[in-house]
XYZ file of C-alpha atoms in Angstrom:
720
model
C 42.885 22.927 -23.018
C 39.685 24.028 -21.297
C 38.946 20.361 -20.407
C 42.242 19.858 -18.568
C 40.661 19.650 -15.088
C 38.961 16.400 -16.026
C 42.058 14.498 -17.167
C 41.575 11.709 -19.709
C 38.631 10.109 -21.469
C 37.631 6.752 -20.075
C 35.166 4.405 -21.727
C 32.560 3.237 -19.223
C 33.142 -0.220 -17.776
C 30.703 -2.331 -15.820
C 31.749 -4.529 -12.944
C 30.619 -7.948 -11.849
C 29.521 -7.329 -8.293
C 30.698 -9.145 -5.219
C 28.995 -7.879 -2.088
C 30.860 -7.591 1.177
C 27.753 -8.777 3.001
C 24.723 -10.685 1.817
C 21.192 -11.336 2.949
C 19.749 -14.822 2.668
C 16.197 -14.986 1.358
C 14.930 -16.758 4.435
C 11.199 -17.098 5.150
C 9.738 -14.190 7.078
C 6.223 -13.246 8.161
C 4.244 -11.301 5.560
C 1.193 -9.638 7.079
C -1.873 -9.805 4.837
C -5.309 -8.393 5.625
C -8.558 -10.158 4.769
C -12.169 -9.064 5.171
C -14.648 -11.909 5.581
C -17.584 -11.929 3.205
C -20.987 -12.801 4.663
C -23.345 -13.962 1.897
C -26.689 -12.403 2.692
C -25.098 -10.267 5.384
C -25.740 -10.280 9.126
C -29.152 -8.666 8.840
C -29.865 -6.730 12.013
C -27.796 -9.075 14.171
C -25.517 -7.549 16.795
C -21.993 -8.962 16.671
C -20.759 -9.839 20.138
C -17.708 -12.084 20.246
C -15.138 -14.003 18.177
C -13.660 -17.309 19.371
C -11.193 -19.649 17.656
C -11.158 -23.290 18.802
C -8.279 -25.764 18.746
C -9.149 -26.811 15.184
C -8.719 -23.174 14.108
C -12.443 -22.925 13.387
C -13.503 -19.301 13.746
C -16.827 -18.721 15.512
C -18.637 -15.380 15.597
C -21.357 -14.982 18.196
C -24.288 -12.695 17.407
C -27.566 -12.106 19.161
C -29.331 -13.842 16.251
C -27.182 -16.954 16.046
C -23.718 -18.361 15.605
C -21.614 -17.916 12.454
C -18.466 -19.784 11.457
C -15.771 -19.465 8.813
C -15.629 -21.261 5.476
C -12.967 -21.343 2.728
C -11.999 -18.204 0.829
C -12.750 -15.925 3.791
C -16.466 -16.601 3.918
C -18.591 -16.392 7.055
C -22.029 -18.027 7.292
C -24.495 -19.389 9.888
C -23.141 -22.459 11.643
C -25.219 -25.469 10.620
C -22.499 -28.016 11.414
C -24.626 -29.728 14.066
C -28.234 -29.802 12.913
C -29.412 -30.208 16.500
C -27.945 -26.782 17.312
C -28.479 -24.971 14.002
C -31.660 -23.203 15.071
C -30.477 -22.374 18.590
C -28.953 -19.049 19.605
C -26.103 -19.205 22.139
C -25.916 -16.580 24.848
C -22.138 -16.988 25.094
C -19.337 -19.184 23.798
C -15.840 -19.921 25.065
C -13.015 -22.411 24.724
C -11.754 -24.615 27.512
C -8.459 -23.659 29.072
C -5.569 -25.706 27.630
C -7.645 -27.884 25.267
C -9.310 -25.209 23.117
C -12.557 -27.217 22.929
C -15.511 -24.926 22.305
C -18.379 -24.711 24.833
C -21.790 -23.134 24.266
C -24.032 -21.424 26.794
C -27.714 -21.230 25.883
C -30.453 -19.609 27.927
C -31.422 -22.997 29.403
C -28.297 -25.181 29.102
C -24.578 -25.362 28.484
C -22.894 -28.017 26.386
C -19.970 -29.000 24.208
C -19.717 -31.324 21.249
C -16.309 -32.351 22.547
C -15.957 -35.239 24.972
C -18.321 -37.199 22.710
C -21.151 -34.839 23.669
C -21.267 -36.072 27.269
C -21.415 -32.575 28.763
C -24.942 -31.269 28.204
C -26.414 -29.677 31.307
C -29.876 -28.178 31.701
C -30.211 -24.894 33.552
C -32.907 -22.752 35.048
C -33.654 -20.402 32.100
C -32.404 -16.822 31.754
C -30.020 -16.857 34.733
C -26.602 -16.813 33.112
C -24.967 -14.776 30.354
C -21.268 -15.759 30.605
C -19.371 -19.054 30.596
C -15.775 -19.961 31.432
C -14.230 -23.462 31.540
C -10.929 -24.406 33.176
C -8.540 -27.223 32.301
C -10.099 -29.503 34.958
C -13.543 -29.204 33.353
C -14.866 -26.892 36.028
C -17.510 -24.670 34.416
C -18.234 -21.185 35.749
C -21.507 -19.522 34.758
C -22.362 -15.927 35.619
C -25.329 -13.624 35.166
C -26.138 -10.178 36.460
C -27.317 -11.475 39.828
C -26.209 -15.078 40.163
C -23.282 -17.333 39.398
C -22.718 -21.061 39.650
C -19.831 -23.507 39.471
C -20.167 -26.927 37.854
C -17.897 -29.939 37.804
C -18.683 -31.351 34.381
C -22.491 -31.778 34.490
C -22.883 -31.427 38.242
C -23.458 -28.122 39.995
C -21.120 -27.902 42.965
C -21.889 -24.379 44.184
C -24.171 -21.400 43.787
C -22.132 -18.221 43.905
C -22.646 -14.539 44.445
C -21.387 -12.037 41.878
C -18.963 -9.141 42.412
C -20.604 -5.943 43.547
C -19.648 -4.008 40.381
C -20.692 -4.892 36.854
C -18.506 -7.666 35.502
C -16.706 -6.804 32.265
C -15.399 -10.296 31.535
C -14.499 -13.703 32.984
C -11.016 -15.206 32.736
C -9.342 -18.476 33.608
C -5.619 -18.954 34.162
C -3.825 -21.991 35.602
C -7.193 -23.408 36.591
C -8.123 -20.274 38.529
C -11.263 -18.263 37.695
C -11.144 -14.460 37.753
C -13.707 -11.750 37.150
C -12.866 -8.240 35.987
C -14.755 -5.066 36.834
C -13.721 -1.489 36.145
C -12.451 -1.174 39.727
C -11.172 -4.598 40.745
C -9.914 -8.016 39.737
C -11.687 -10.748 41.691
C -10.380 -14.286 42.194
C -12.739 -17.172 42.974
C -11.527 -18.829 46.151
C -13.763 -21.672 47.205
C -17.254 -20.235 46.886
C -16.364 -16.574 47.386
C -14.937 -13.803 45.215
C -11.870 -12.193 46.745
C -10.402 -8.896 45.601
C -7.003 -9.613 44.095
C -6.221 -6.135 42.732
C -7.863 -2.741 42.791
C -7.538 -0.277 39.944
C -9.352 2.396 38.004
C -10.917 2.206 34.583
C -9.790 -1.358 33.941
C -11.041 -2.918 30.715
C -9.208 -6.208 30.052
C -6.592 -8.709 31.217
C -4.036 -11.044 29.673
C -2.048 -13.678 31.526
C 1.629 -14.528 31.207
C 3.745 -17.077 33.039
C 4.722 -14.722 35.841
C 2.154 -11.973 35.811
C -0.928 -10.258 34.437
C -1.165 -7.325 32.060
C -4.003 -4.962 32.933
C -5.582 -2.839 30.208
C -7.326 0.409 31.071
C -8.999 3.357 29.424
C -5.607 5.092 29.420
C -2.932 2.498 28.766
C -1.783 -0.691 30.468
C 0.433 -1.905 33.309
C 1.558 -5.191 34.851
C 0.824 -6.896 38.149
C 2.224 -10.105 39.588
C 0.130 -13.204 40.211
C -0.666 -11.964 43.723
C -2.058 -8.694 42.369
C 0.868 -6.426 43.248
C 1.591 -3.732 40.694
C 5.044 -4.114 39.144
C 5.156 -1.482 36.362
C 3.990 2.036 35.704
C 1.186 2.646 33.238
C 2.280 2.701 29.621
C 0.070 5.234 27.891
C 2.244 6.253 24.935
C 0.194 4.038 22.674
C -1.363 4.512 19.247
C -4.723 4.722 21.027
C -4.477 4.612 24.843
C -8.137 3.684 25.458
C -7.802 -0.118 25.394
C -10.862 -2.290 24.954
C -9.409 -5.796 24.716
C -5.980 -7.388 24.915
C -4.744 -10.674 23.519
C -1.555 -12.647 24.126
C -0.959 -15.117 21.321
C 0.771 -18.479 21.515
C 3.978 -16.912 20.200
C 3.823 -14.195 22.878
C 2.607 -11.327 20.707
C 0.659 -8.794 22.735
C -2.259 -7.266 20.821
C -4.619 -4.452 21.757
C -8.000 -3.481 20.334
C -9.578 -0.054 20.587
C -12.442 2.002 19.226
C -9.984 3.293 16.602
C -8.040 0.294 15.338
C -5.792 -2.394 16.790
C -2.080 -2.509 17.481
C 0.668 -4.952 18.382
C 3.549 -4.451 20.783
C 6.915 -4.926 19.125
C 10.440 -4.749 20.540
C 10.784 -0.970 20.421
C 7.507 0.306 19.002
C 3.819 -0.413 18.374
C 2.527 -1.496 14.996
C -0.868 0.010 14.211
C -3.608 -1.672 12.198
C -6.384 0.600 10.999
C -8.125 1.714 7.801
C -9.746 -0.554 5.245
C -6.377 -2.125 4.517
C -6.941 -4.125 7.711
C -10.477 -3.460 9.017
C -13.916 -2.957 7.526
C -14.373 -0.230 10.180
C -11.873 0.903 12.782
C -13.896 0.029 15.891
C -12.684 -3.365 17.179
C -14.914 -5.036 19.746
C -13.162 -8.391 20.151
C -10.059 -10.348 19.126
C -8.932 -13.955 18.849
C -5.926 -15.828 17.483
C -5.473 -19.236 15.905
C -2.641 -21.740 16.321
C -0.674 -20.125 13.472
C -0.719 -16.687 15.078
C -3.295 -15.268 12.670
C -5.388 -12.560 14.328
C -9.161 -12.185 13.987
C -10.569 -8.738 14.646
C -14.316 -8.382 15.137
C -15.960 -5.029 14.512
C -19.617 -4.079 14.908
C -20.108 -4.840 11.217
C -17.722 -7.628 10.246
C -14.838 -10.004 10.796
C -11.298 -9.244 9.658
C -8.193 -11.378 9.660
C -4.539 -10.406 9.801
C -2.803 -13.404 8.333
C 0.791 -14.072 9.317
C 1.886 -15.711 6.107
C 5.289 -17.437 5.818
C 6.808 -15.821 2.749
C 10.057 -15.264 0.903
C 11.136 -12.292 -1.156
C 11.299 -14.546 -4.202
C 7.657 -15.522 -3.701
C 6.684 -11.873 -3.393
C 8.544 -11.202 -6.610
C 6.596 -13.894 -8.457
C 3.356 -12.441 -7.088
C 4.035 -8.960 -8.461
C 5.503 -10.137 -11.754
C 2.430 -12.224 -12.424
C 0.029 -9.480 -11.352
C 1.700 -6.849 -13.536
C 1.524 -8.978 -16.660
C -2.166 -9.758 -16.074
C -3.579 -6.500 -14.781
C -1.259 -3.523 -15.277
C 0.025 -3.496 -18.874
C -1.045 -0.829 -21.383
C 0.800 -0.816 -24.738
C 3.960 -1.889 -22.888
C 3.601 0.721 -20.154
C 3.007 -0.382 -16.576
C 0.088 1.592 -15.165
C -1.966 1.905 -11.993
C -5.573 1.025 -12.857
C -8.473 3.099 -11.629
C -11.265 1.286 -9.816
C -14.730 2.623 -10.718
C -16.083 0.383 -7.949
C -14.080 1.255 -4.846
C -11.861 -1.552 -3.542
C -13.128 -3.963 -6.214
C -10.237 -5.263 -8.324
C -12.719 -6.781 -10.745
C -13.587 -3.255 -11.897
C -9.987 -2.380 -12.886
C -9.581 -0.031 -15.861
C -6.008 0.562 -17.025
C -5.736 4.258 -17.856
C -3.132 6.829 -18.888
C -1.092 8.648 -16.257
C 1.065 11.744 -16.298
C 4.350 9.854 -16.076
C 3.794 6.503 -17.760
C 7.412 6.401 -18.882
C 8.761 7.126 -15.418
C 6.655 4.486 -13.695
C 7.399 1.940 -16.412
C 11.132 2.495 -15.993
C 10.919 0.747 -12.622
C 9.396 -2.347 -14.199
C 11.628 -2.298 -17.269
C 14.669 -1.834 -15.037
C 13.612 -4.731 -12.844
C 13.372 -7.042 -15.822
C 16.771 -5.902 -17.089
C 18.373 -6.899 -13.797
C 16.293 -10.083 -13.750
C 17.792 -10.987 -17.104
C 21.276 -10.042 -15.918
C 20.858 -12.400 -12.957
C 18.943 -15.321 -14.462
C 19.359 -15.116 -18.214
C 15.637 -15.815 -18.601
C 14.593 -15.032 -22.149
C 11.089 -14.073 -21.013
C 12.575 -11.201 -18.991
C 14.426 -9.981 -22.069
C 11.185 -10.166 -24.062
C 9.379 -8.047 -21.472
C 12.181 -5.446 -21.623
C 11.970 -5.042 -25.388
C 8.166 -4.902 -25.272
C 8.253 -1.969 -22.862
C 11.136 -0.295 -24.677
C 9.025 -0.348 -27.842
C 6.490 1.804 -25.959
C 9.313 4.218 -25.085
C 10.331 4.389 -28.736
C 6.775 5.137 -29.812
C 6.733 8.169 -27.506
C 8.994 9.754 -30.143
C 7.099 8.702 -33.260
C 3.471 9.137 -32.219
C 3.803 12.941 -32.342
C 4.737 15.326 -35.171
C 7.780 16.852 -33.429
C 11.393 15.871 -34.046
C 12.941 14.118 -31.034
C 10.269 15.306 -28.612
C 9.127 12.480 -26.321
C 5.402 12.427 -25.595
C 4.352 11.828 -22.018
C 2.150 8.946 -23.189
C -0.328 8.016 -25.922
C -3.793 6.506 -26.296
C -6.352 5.705 -28.950
C -8.412 8.724 -29.846
C -11.350 9.331 -27.533
C -10.101 7.193 -24.639
C -7.820 9.538 -22.732
C -8.622 9.976 -19.038
C -6.228 12.349 -17.276
C -5.435 16.009 -18.019
C -7.516 16.540 -21.192
C -5.811 19.905 -21.890
C -2.429 18.226 -22.336
C -3.428 15.984 -25.233
C -2.749 16.616 -28.933
C -3.926 14.852 -32.075
C -1.368 12.459 -33.523
C -0.434 12.318 -37.214
C -1.209 8.621 -36.837
C -4.925 8.288 -37.513
C -6.956 7.290 -34.496
C -4.340 8.211 -31.882
C -3.624 11.052 -29.464
C -0.479 11.914 -27.551
C 0.121 13.770 -24.335
C 2.461 16.775 -24.220
C 4.081 18.988 -21.558
C 6.762 16.328 -21.016
C 8.867 16.977 -17.924
C 12.217 16.064 -16.432
C 10.448 13.229 -14.562
C 10.085 11.505 -17.925
C 13.526 12.504 -19.141
C 15.352 10.740 -16.310
C 13.369 7.575 -17.065
C 14.728 7.670 -20.621
C 18.307 7.987 -19.357
C 17.891 5.215 -16.791
C 16.226 2.822 -19.216
C 18.661 3.437 -22.057
C 21.705 2.988 -19.817
C 20.439 -0.343 -18.499
C 19.456 -1.529 -21.961
C 22.916 -0.671 -23.239
C 24.646 -2.420 -20.356
C 22.694 -5.630 -20.115
C 20.235 -6.180 -22.968
C 21.421 -4.713 -26.263
C 24.088 -7.109 -27.544
C 23.801 -7.160 -31.340
C 24.922 -4.050 -33.283
C 21.358 -3.352 -34.407
C 20.167 -3.528 -30.797
C 22.904 -1.159 -29.661
C 21.940 1.244 -32.434
C 18.284 1.074 -31.483
C 19.046 2.222 -27.931
C 21.540 4.837 -29.119
C 19.073 6.267 -31.641
C 16.476 6.672 -28.896
C 18.759 8.789 -26.701
C 20.290 10.553 -29.683
C 16.888 11.803 -30.833
C 15.968 13.144 -27.388
C 19.297 14.829 -26.700
C 19.391 16.313 -30.198
C 15.966 17.833 -29.551
C 17.246 19.369 -26.312
C 20.356 20.845 -27.952
C 18.514 22.054 -31.047
C 16.006 23.832 -28.816
C 18.448 25.713 -26.592
C 18.362 23.105 -23.797
C 14.564 22.853 -23.595
C 11.806 20.377 -24.334
C 9.710 22.400 -26.809
C 6.087 21.332 -27.200
C 3.694 21.622 -30.130
C 2.958 25.257 -29.251
C 6.620 26.128 -29.802
C 7.170 26.904 -26.131
C 9.292 25.111 -23.541
C 7.382 22.790 -21.268
C 7.146 23.911 -17.643
C 9.520 21.281 -16.276
C 11.579 20.385 -19.360
C 14.174 23.123 -18.930
C 17.982 22.774 -18.772
C 18.919 26.159 -20.240
C 21.583 28.001 -18.149
C 19.420 31.131 -17.914
C 16.800 28.978 -16.213
C 19.058 26.659 -14.205
C 21.358 29.340 -12.846
C 18.587 31.676 -11.767
C 18.005 29.257 -8.862
C 20.084 29.991 -5.756
C 22.772 27.382 -5.042
C 20.813 26.144 -2.020
C 17.726 25.365 -4.123
C 17.904 21.802 -5.335
C 16.595 22.447 -8.867
C 19.913 24.101 -9.761
C 21.890 21.055 -8.660
C 19.439 18.509 -10.054
C 18.924 20.037 -13.483
C 22.675 20.346 -13.905
C 23.083 16.657 -13.047
C 20.318 15.762 -15.507
C 21.842 17.536 -18.479
C 25.381 16.339 -17.797
C 24.177 12.747 -17.416
C 22.244 12.933 -20.672
C 25.166 14.373 -22.648
C 27.561 11.803 -21.199
C 25.223 8.967 -22.074
C 24.571 10.285 -25.570
C 28.304 10.531 -26.247
C 28.982 7.026 -24.945
C 26.167 5.486 -27.001
C 26.657 7.410 -30.249
C 30.371 8.331 -30.062
C 29.453 11.772 -31.440
C 32.142 14.218 -30.305
C 29.584 17.026 -30.253
C 27.992 15.566 -27.130
C 31.310 15.409 -25.274
C 32.120 18.973 -26.320
C 28.707 20.165 -25.187
C 29.054 18.376 -21.876
C 32.327 20.087 -20.984
C 30.868 23.370 -22.192
C 27.927 23.274 -19.813
C 30.122 22.032 -16.966
C 32.809 24.685 -17.359
C 31.291 27.705 -19.105
C 27.794 27.470 -17.639
C 28.950 26.313 -14.200
C 27.010 23.042 -14.139
C 29.899 21.118 -12.588
C 30.013 23.643 -9.739
C 26.214 23.475 -9.506
C 26.388 19.737 -8.856
C 28.690 19.960 -5.833
C 26.726 21.634 -2.962
C 25.751 19.231 -0.204
C 22.185 18.082 0.274
C 22.560 19.262 3.860
C 22.872 22.842 2.562
C 19.578 22.820 0.662
C 16.945 25.219 1.989
C 13.335 26.142 1.453
C 13.172 29.000 -1.010
C 10.194 30.008 -3.163
C 11.370 30.683 -6.723
C 9.334 32.478 -9.386
C 10.052 32.110 -13.101
C 8.088 33.422 -16.056
C 5.151 34.188 -13.778
C 5.066 30.666 -12.273
C 6.004 29.367 -8.839
C 8.728 26.802 -9.476
C 8.481 24.927 -6.209
C 9.913 25.622 -2.782
C 13.422 24.261 -3.142
C 13.144 20.471 -2.882
C 10.656 17.593 -2.741
C 10.652 13.805 -2.862
C 10.205 13.782 -6.636
C 13.643 15.374 -6.731
C 15.076 12.430 -4.800
C 13.552 10.012 -7.272
C 14.835 11.980 -10.253
C 18.299 12.149 -8.716
C 18.774 8.523 -7.734
C 17.576 7.129 -11.063
C 19.979 9.524 -12.800
C 22.918 8.483 -10.622
C 23.233 5.146 -12.394
C 23.913 6.560 -15.904
C 25.765 9.542 -14.408
C 28.257 7.278 -12.651
C 28.637 4.464 -15.148
C 28.990 6.728 -18.163
C 31.419 9.165 -16.545
C 33.978 10.298 -19.109
C 36.948 9.973 -16.769
C 37.925 8.634 -13.376
C 38.072 12.054 -11.746
C 34.483 12.762 -12.697
C 33.445 9.311 -11.514
C 34.914 10.026 -8.080
C 33.134 13.387 -7.902
C 29.892 11.650 -8.826
C 30.456 9.028 -6.132
C 30.896 11.800 -3.556
C 27.653 13.465 -4.714
C 25.788 10.153 -4.444
C 27.184 9.377 -0.993
C 26.163 12.818 0.282
C 22.607 12.279 -0.968
C 22.454 8.708 0.351
C 23.352 9.855 3.859
C 20.538 12.380 4.098
C 18.054 9.785 2.804
C 18.868 7.160 5.441
C 15.849 7.916 7.694
C 13.520 6.912 4.833
C 14.927 3.344 4.761
C 14.438 3.148 0.996
C 15.825 -0.073 -0.488
C 16.116 1.369 -3.990
C 18.077 4.439 -2.925
C 20.384 2.175 -0.923
C 20.947 -0.155 -3.848
C 21.490 2.610 -6.396
C 24.015 4.137 -4.002
C 25.677 0.774 -3.449
C 25.814 -0.039 -7.149
C 27.614 3.236 -7.795
C 29.339 4.810 -4.788
C 29.420 1.641 -2.684
C 27.204 2.850 0.189
C 24.463 0.714 1.704
C 22.484 0.041 4.869
C 21.815 -3.664 4.484
C 19.234 -3.888 7.249
C 17.147 -1.135 5.674
C 17.158 -2.996 2.370
C 15.867 -6.122 4.106
C 13.289 -4.139 6.085
C 11.935 -2.341 3.020
C 11.654 -5.460 0.868
C 10.022 -7.537 3.585
C 7.651 -4.817 4.743
C 6.529 -3.918 1.215
C 2.878 -4.972 1.215
C 1.186 -7.344 -1.183
C -1.888 -5.121 -1.036
C -1.125 -1.990 -3.064
C -4.697 -0.657 -2.905
C -5.206 3.012 -2.090
C -6.565 3.480 1.435
C -7.276 6.522 3.560
C -4.991 6.283 6.594
C -4.552 8.401 9.684
C -1.674 8.376 12.168
C -1.527 11.963 13.411
C -3.717 11.102 16.412
C -1.352 8.435 17.724
C 0.167 8.920 21.166
C 3.113 6.558 20.624
C 4.913 8.591 17.967
C 7.889 10.812 18.728
C 7.110 13.875 16.636
C 9.773 16.188 15.272
C 9.614 19.928 14.842
C 8.605 21.035 11.316
C 11.613 20.758 9.041
C 12.666 21.271 5.444
C 12.480 17.602 4.488
C 9.056 17.008 5.995
C 10.213 14.303 8.407
C 7.395 14.216 10.937
C 8.541 11.388 13.225
C 11.872 10.170 14.547
C 11.183 6.604 13.375
C 9.607 5.750 10.027
C 6.333 3.843 10.164
C 6.054 0.566 8.285
C 4.438 0.646 4.813
C 1.461 -1.218 6.281
C 0.701 1.780 8.500
C 1.123 4.433 5.808
C -0.807 5.343 2.702
C 0.189 3.619 -0.525
C 2.518 5.880 -2.482
C 5.335 5.873 -4.977
C 8.957 6.816 -4.361
C 8.207 10.448 -5.231
C 6.073 10.976 -2.105
C 7.069 11.690 1.487
C 7.044 8.413 3.474
C 6.820 10.416 6.690
C 3.359 11.783 5.902
C 1.114 10.654 8.740
C -2.278 11.023 7.076
C -3.523 10.710 3.530
C -4.547 8.278 0.844
C -7.787 7.727 -1.006
C -10.836 5.538 -0.851
C -9.946 2.460 -2.848
C -10.069 4.066 -6.294
C -6.696 2.851 -7.577
C -4.075 0.158 -7.076
C -0.339 0.287 -7.729
C 1.470 -2.418 -9.650
C 4.328 -3.346 -7.335
C 7.075 -2.496 -9.838
C 8.676 -0.336 -7.158
C 9.320 -3.551 -5.243
C 10.596 -5.473 -8.261
C 13.373 -3.027 -9.164
C 15.172 -3.101 -5.787
C 14.619 -6.866 -5.504
C 16.345 -7.650 -8.794
C 19.008 -5.001 -8.171
C 19.741 -6.681 -4.833
C 20.072 -9.998 -6.633
C 22.340 -8.520 -9.319
C 24.543 -6.711 -6.808
C 24.729 -9.920 -4.760
C 23.290 -8.184 -1.744
C 20.556 -10.819 -1.711
C 21.390 -14.473 -2.170
C 19.472 -16.599 -4.637
C 16.606 -18.506 -2.994
């Protein structure tokens, strides 16, 4: 009667989900970065200005000539008008309201709009800036002189403000000049001081006021020049160079260290090679679609605001994975011998090929459960075959290799590889619990949704049976070719229970072994697995080990067998827990256990909420019923198309509310968007402010596909 506390045996059942609330897959804005290629380069030209006209033609002014955009993000010298091809503008601008481009040369100004009727000769070398209002008044300004024209006719010679002019502006037909100390308005033939300030750098104009950028933040004034707000200096980079107000009222800022956009309750920061060829932004412009063009001293960059749906993003990643990320059925992150160049991709082995592939395999399982597409089922079996070969490529009984490769072509961790009994192959040892939980997750999903025929059911059962038999035959260890337990493949009670209750390894390893024994019993119907499960839960205390709250976990350095076994908890533990929760819950042997498991999952889900992880939310919802729907939407929409590795830095930002150092490594009160952080998997801390690498690898996107198809299966996300 030692099992009496768990009541009766219950065969696992699987529900058809009906969500209490659903998200529609409505179009949203997907931000995508592009770097313009300049065939032949700019030479020694100095880049000065970027202007977008009303046709959305992008013009880049340099001191050696004018460049314009061409398809596929190409930039080249502008030879559109042969009569102007060999001429070098001093300045360019667009007319207020119409967006027609005007050119200032050293001896004339002109436009090709208005049938070319505006073409006015000038005394050479006098003017370096041009501004044109909606009434076709043209203001020219140099260091010492200025002039106002009505179309081709000069109507006034003007003085210039006493300080150096930073820029000219036009708003509602009115010309303004900005210096570091004052905003001047042209009234008649004289410049009148409209507003005095300090360290001013740029202006933008709204319907009822003006935003003033400075070297230490920005503030607002009304149209008469009266200050109406305090200075906002809690910005990613307070030293503003330029500001831009787009047609859809987005306020953008450029700095010497990136650009940023004002959002409802925060600033979104654009820096690193994900968005910019270099971080110094010298000018900005926007087109009619709200796309932003950021000019640096060395190139032009675009932030495209692409209308997108989650279904379209899904197709993008599914196609990319099949073409560029498959290795023997595993989904891998290629290395890039040529930094940032996808054409140099080499698909290589990784430490946890099985773990990373479980995300893709799982996504295709749920895809099949939702759509019934036979191609998804094919992809599942292809990857599962790679999982099966992990057991047969080595000479050990039931021991799963980390991965395998043809002899002589391994890349990572050369000391972990062993020669296979299969001629011409090698396999990687030291398999860890990271891999083990992938096997449980994959097998449970295969059993639920894919394996229908008796031979298919047996195939999945045999896979788990072999692994769990190895663990039981080897005293609850993964035992490698050297006859010793692997460092992280340990579920023996001597090992598990030496951890204090507040160290997560004790809780997690107990959950892992119980989940595996439950699953093995359900798949094979071998009573020995059920007996063993209740033994470890009752006699070894694993049930009690599973119960402590995540809020009680603490940092605690643990030594074992001469090795440091971590500091108590990390984000890999979260990943290993949440993937295990699915088989733990669905293969519970009775209702009482299932309720305990639900409580464990809910406790973990609550502490994870600041990370806004869609997958953790959906795994919690699919089991315990807990979800933050808005975080699921946010995560899926913000997940970037560009999964390249970039070096990013956020620790210098002045807009972030930093937290005191804490056990979970949460650095800021609010999580940054994926587009501001380094690319990482679910086993990394999303609150890390700095990190990444220089374009030497690219992730597959499978960590988007799994929550997407889970959301579809759980009816959290409506079909497109």
